[in-house]
mmCIF file of N, CA and C in Angstrom:
data_model
loop_
_atom_site.group_PDB
_atom_site.id
_atom_site.type_symbol
_atom_site.label_atom_id
_atom_site.label_comp_id
_atom_site.label_asym_id
_atom_site.label_seq_id
_atom_site.Cartn_x
_atom_site.Cartn_y
_atom_site.Cartn_z
ATOM 1 N N MET A 1 14.003 13.706 46.474
ATOM 2 C CA MET A 1 14.080 14.451 45.522
ATOM 3 C C MET A 1 14.467 14.088 43.972
ATOM 4 N N ARG A 2 14.177 13.347 43.267
ATOM 5 C CA ARG A 2 13.572 12.975 42.521
ATOM 6 C C ARG A 2 12.315 13.524 41.637
ATOM 7 N N ARG A 3 11.619 13.027 42.518
ATOM 8 C CA ARG A 3 10.685 13.946 42.058
ATOM 9 C C ARG A 3 10.370 15.572 41.267
ATOM 10 N N HIS A 4 11.035 16.044 42.323
ATOM 11 C CA HIS A 4 11.084 17.388 42.043
ATOM 12 C C HIS A 4 12.476 17.572 40.416
ATOM 13 N N LEU A 5 12.468 16.499 40.433
ATOM 14 C CA LEU A 5 13.673 17.023 38.497
ATOM 15 C C LEU A 5 12.320 16.722 37.819
ATOM 16 N N PRO A 6 12.512 17.572 36.289
ATOM 17 C CA PRO A 6 11.671 17.619 35.175
ATOM 18 C C PRO A 6 12.199 16.467 34.814
ATOM 19 N N SER A 7 10.979 15.278 33.765
ATOM 20 C CA SER A 7 12.467 14.318 32.424
ATOM 21 C C SER A 7 12.218 15.120 32.089
ATOM 22 N N LEU A 8 13.485 14.825 31.332
ATOM 23 C CA LEU A 8 14.239 15.808 30.220
ATOM 24 C C LEU A 8 14.520 14.053 29.119
ATOM 25 N N PRO A 9 15.493 14.908 28.272
ATOM 26 C CA PRO A 9 15.877 13.901 27.257
ATOM 27 C C PRO A 9 17.225 13.580 27.678
ATOM 28 N N ARG A 10 18.188 12.545 27.348
ATOM 29 C CA ARG A 10 19.560 12.762 28.142
ATOM 30 C C ARG A 10 20.032 13.584 27.521
ATOM 31 N N ALA A 11 20.041 14.072 26.147
ATOM 32 C CA ALA A 11 21.032 15.557 25.507
ATOM 33 C C ALA A 11 20.528 16.453 26.149
ATOM 34 N N ALA A 12 19.159 16.603 26.775
ATOM 35 C CA ALA A 12 18.929 18.129 27.838
ATOM 36 C C ALA A 12 20.146 17.974 28.422
ATOM 37 N N TRP A 13 20.132 16.960 29.484
ATOM 38 C CA TRP A 13 20.905 16.801 30.772
ATOM 39 C C TRP A 13 22.447 17.305 30.544
ATOM 40 N N GLN A 14 22.883 16.571 29.298
ATOM 41 C CA GLN A 14 24.067 16.662 29.176
ATOM 42 C C GLN A 14 24.698 18.194 28.558
ATOM 43 N N LEU A 15 23.209 18.668 28.232
ATOM 44 C CA LEU A 15 23.720 20.530 27.737
ATOM 45 C C LEU A 15 24.185 20.864 29.008
ATOM 46 N N LEU A 16 22.985 20.832 29.723
ATOM 47 C CA LEU A 16 22.873 21.641 31.516
ATOM 48 C C LEU A 16 23.682 21.810 32.254
ATOM 49 N N ALA A 17 24.544 20.188 32.272
ATOM 50 C CA ALA A 17 25.827 19.712 32.284
ATOM 51 C C ALA A 17 27.332 20.252 32.332
ATOM 52 N N ALA A 18 26.987 20.859 30.696
ATOM 53 C CA ALA A 18 28.336 21.449 30.302
ATOM 54 C C ALA A 18 28.311 22.898 30.556
ATOM 55 N N GLY A 19 27.084 22.864 30.488
ATOM 56 C CA GLY A 19 26.427 24.694 30.369
ATOM 57 C C GLY A 19 27.309 25.514 32.318
ATOM 58 N N SER A 20 26.999 24.497 33.402
ATOM 59 C CA SER A 20 27.395 24.017 35.052
ATOM 60 C C SER A 20 28.661 24.036 34.891
ATOM 61 N N LEU A 21 29.468 23.545 33.878
ATOM 62 C CA LEU A 21 31.087 22.889 33.745
ATOM 63 C C LEU A 21 31.634 24.044 33.558
ATOM 64 N N SER A 22 30.897 24.891 32.000
ATOM 65 C CA SER A 22 31.628 26.523 32.111
ATOM 66 C C SER A 22 31.918 27.655 32.839
ATOM 67 N N ALA A 23 30.729 27.118 33.858
ATOM 68 C CA ALA A 23 30.611 28.719 34.350
ATOM 69 C C ALA A 23 31.451 28.618 35.493
ATOM 70 N N VAL A 24 31.746 27.574 35.788
ATOM 71 C CA VAL A 24 32.618 27.152 36.961
ATOM 72 C C VAL A 24 33.840 27.447 36.455
ATOM 73 N N ALA A 25 34.285 26.741 34.916
ATOM 74 C CA ALA A 25 35.797 27.215 34.976
ATOM 75 C C ALA A 25 35.337 29.057 34.724
ATOM 76 N N ASN A 26 34.928 28.916 33.869
ATOM 77 C CA ASN A 26 34.467 30.435 33.661
ATOM 78 C C ASN A 26 34.622 31.805 35.704
ATOM 79 N N GLY A 27 34.562 31.027 35.895
ATOM 80 C CA GLY A 27 34.142 31.824 37.510
ATOM 81 C C GLY A 27 35.471 31.693 38.031
ATOM 82 N N LEU A 28 36.461 30.318 37.848
ATOM 83 C CA LEU A 28 37.500 30.177 37.992
ATOM 84 C C LEU A 28 39.155 30.605 37.735
ATOM 85 N N THR A 29 38.240 31.975 36.593
ATOM 86 C CA THR A 29 39.864 32.216 35.370
ATOM 87 C C THR A 29 39.494 33.776 35.577
ATOM 88 N N TYR A 30 38.114 34.050 35.824
ATOM 89 C CA TYR A 30 37.995 35.578 35.873
ATOM 90 C C TYR A 30 38.725 36.124 36.366
ATOM 91 N N PRO A 31 38.733 35.917 37.826
ATOM 92 C CA PRO A 31 39.893 36.264 39.097
ATOM 93 C C PRO A 31 41.556 36.285 38.375
ATOM 94 N N PHE A 32 41.231 35.786 37.947
ATOM 95 C CA PHE A 32 43.451 36.255 37.194
ATOM 96 C C PHE A 32 43.494 36.535 36.290
ATOM 97 N N LEU A 33 41.732 36.891 35.016
ATOM 98 C CA LEU A 33 41.993 37.856 34.289
ATOM 99 C C LEU A 33 42.816 39.049 33.572
ATOM 100 N N VAL A 34 42.998 40.077 34.736
ATOM 101 C CA VAL A 34 43.221 41.485 34.884
ATOM 102 C C VAL A 34 44.937 40.468 35.095
ATOM 103 N N VAL A 35 44.751 40.217 35.983
ATOM 104 C CA VAL A 35 46.580 40.262 36.716
ATOM 105 C C VAL A 35 47.476 39.721 35.394
ATOM 106 N N TYR A 36 46.635 38.693 34.497
ATOM 107 C CA TYR A 36 47.298 38.017 33.348
ATOM 108 C C TYR A 36 47.501 39.415 32.650
ATOM 109 N N LEU A 37 46.341 40.162 32.802
ATOM 110 C CA LEU A 37 46.432 41.388 31.752
ATOM 111 C C LEU A 37 47.508 42.137 31.721
ATOM 112 N N HIS A 38 47.501 42.582 33.337
ATOM 113 C CA HIS A 38 48.786 43.089 33.803
ATOM 114 C C HIS A 38 50.465 43.032 33.446
ATOM 115 N N ARG A 39 50.045 42.167 34.181
ATOM 116 C CA ARG A 39 51.531 40.891 34.513
ATOM 117 C C ARG A 39 51.795 40.457 32.761
ATOM 118 N N VAL A 40 51.533 40.141 32.098
ATOM 119 C CA VAL A 40 52.570 38.840 31.029
ATOM 120 C C VAL A 40 51.865 39.833 29.864
ATOM 121 N N ARG A 41 50.748 40.676 29.920
ATOM 122 C CA ARG A 41 50.805 41.347 28.435
ATOM 123 C C ARG A 41 50.671 42.558 28.756
ATOM 124 N N ASP A 42 51.086 43.507 29.650
ATOM 125 C CA ASP A 42 51.837 44.252 30.042
ATOM 126 C C ASP A 42 50.664 45.989 29.189
ATOM 127 N N LEU A 43 50.058 45.174 30.028
ATOM 128 C CA LEU A 43 48.940 46.080 29.394
ATOM 129 C C LEU A 43 48.342 47.133 30.583
ATOM 130 N N SER A 44 47.951 48.611 31.026
ATOM 131 C CA SER A 44 47.931 49.535 32.099
ATOM 132 C C SER A 44 46.771 48.253 32.656
ATOM 133 N N LEU A 45 46.968 48.787 34.692
ATOM 134 C CA LEU A 45 45.539 47.936 34.992
ATOM 135 C C LEU A 45 43.805 48.723 34.578
ATOM 136 N N GLY A 46 43.951 49.739 34.414
ATOM 137 C CA GLY A 46 43.065 50.618 33.726
ATOM 138 C C GLY A 46 42.507 49.931 32.325
ATOM 139 N N THR A 47 43.357 49.471 32.040
ATOM 140 C CA THR A 47 42.850 48.595 30.751
ATOM 141 C C THR A 47 42.526 48.031 30.505
ATOM 142 N N ALA A 48 43.292 46.680 31.337
ATOM 143 C CA ALA A 48 42.742 45.530 32.135
ATOM 144 C C ALA A 48 41.251 45.485 31.991
ATOM 145 N N GLY A 49 41.144 46.908 33.298
ATOM 146 C CA GLY A 49 40.376 46.411 33.985
ATOM 147 C C GLY A 49 39.298 46.521 32.668
ATOM 148 N N VAL A 50 39.297 47.799 31.780
ATOM 149 C CA VAL A 50 38.334 48.061 31.223
ATOM 150 C C VAL A 50 37.489 47.268 29.722
ATOM 151 N N ALA A 51 38.637 45.877 29.735
ATOM 152 C CA ALA A 51 38.949 44.495 29.098
ATOM 153 C C ALA A 51 38.003 43.574 30.005
ATOM 154 N N ALA A 52 37.937 42.771 30.856
ATOM 155 C CA ALA A 52 37.530 42.258 32.076
ATOM 156 C C ALA A 52 35.874 42.939 32.357
ATOM 157 N N ALA A 53 35.849 44.317 32.347
ATOM 158 C CA ALA A 53 34.827 44.394 32.027
ATOM 159 C C ALA A 53 33.523 44.340 31.169
ATOM 160 N N THR A 54 34.252 44.771 30.027
ATOM 161 C CA THR A 54 33.896 45.022 28.732
ATOM 162 C C THR A 54 33.392 42.995 29.001
ATOM 163 N N ILE A 55 34.009 42.250 28.903
ATOM 164 C CA ILE A 55 33.318 41.104 28.814
ATOM 165 C C ILE A 55 32.480 40.674 29.854
ATOM 166 N N ALA A 56 32.559 41.014 31.218
ATOM 167 C CA ALA A 56 31.503 40.632 31.742
ATOM 168 C C ALA A 56 29.969 41.918 31.511
ATOM 169 N N ALA A 57 29.939 42.847 30.869
ATOM 170 C CA ALA A 57 29.065 43.265 30.580
ATOM 171 C C ALA A 57 28.326 42.671 29.250
ATOM 172 N N ALA A 58 29.363 42.033 28.478
ATOM 173 C CA ALA A 58 28.756 41.227 26.783
ATOM 174 C C ALA A 58 28.578 39.976 27.563
ATOM 175 N N ALA A 59 28.407 39.472 27.866
ATOM 176 C CA ALA A 59 27.644 37.465 29.142
ATOM 177 C C ALA A 59 27.103 38.173 29.448
ATOM 178 N N ILE A 60 26.691 39.595 30.195
ATOM 179 C CA ILE A 60 25.428 39.802 30.795
ATOM 180 C C ILE A 60 23.723 40.389 29.215
ATOM 181 N N ALA A 61 24.856 41.103 29.082
ATOM 182 C CA ALA A 61 23.422 40.768 27.207
ATOM 183 C C ALA A 61 23.520 39.993 27.098
ATOM 184 N N VAL A 62 24.159 39.389 26.313
ATOM 185 C CA VAL A 62 23.926 38.062 26.018
ATOM 186 C C VAL A 62 23.025 37.307 26.429
ATOM 187 N N ASN A 63 23.255 36.906 27.789
ATOM 188 C CA ASN A 63 22.566 35.804 29.070
ATOM 189 C C ASN A 63 20.910 36.652 28.419
ATOM 190 N N LEU A 64 21.114 38.117 28.629
ATOM 191 C CA LEU A 64 19.795 38.417 29.345
ATOM 192 C C LEU A 64 18.515 38.504 27.609
ATOM 193 N N ALA A 65 19.498 38.674 26.145
ATOM 194 C CA ALA A 65 18.720 38.103 25.110
ATOM 195 C C ALA A 65 18.455 37.130 25.007
ATOM 196 N N ALA A 66 19.931 35.527 25.090
ATOM 197 C CA ALA A 66 18.786 34.065 25.243
ATOM 198 C C ALA A 66 18.212 33.757 26.278
#
């Protein structure tokens, strides 16, 4: 297994780990975003859905640009 891993500096591995942790955290919170916006912030379901979709679309655009 070790031969398949690239030899990167420690800072690069830390950056990859932080990015992975951030992706997991986002994946765990996005499903509850519409519920939060609708129940706590009193937005309509349509508006909450548009807000969540806008965040997802912006993430896709930024990831493609990066």
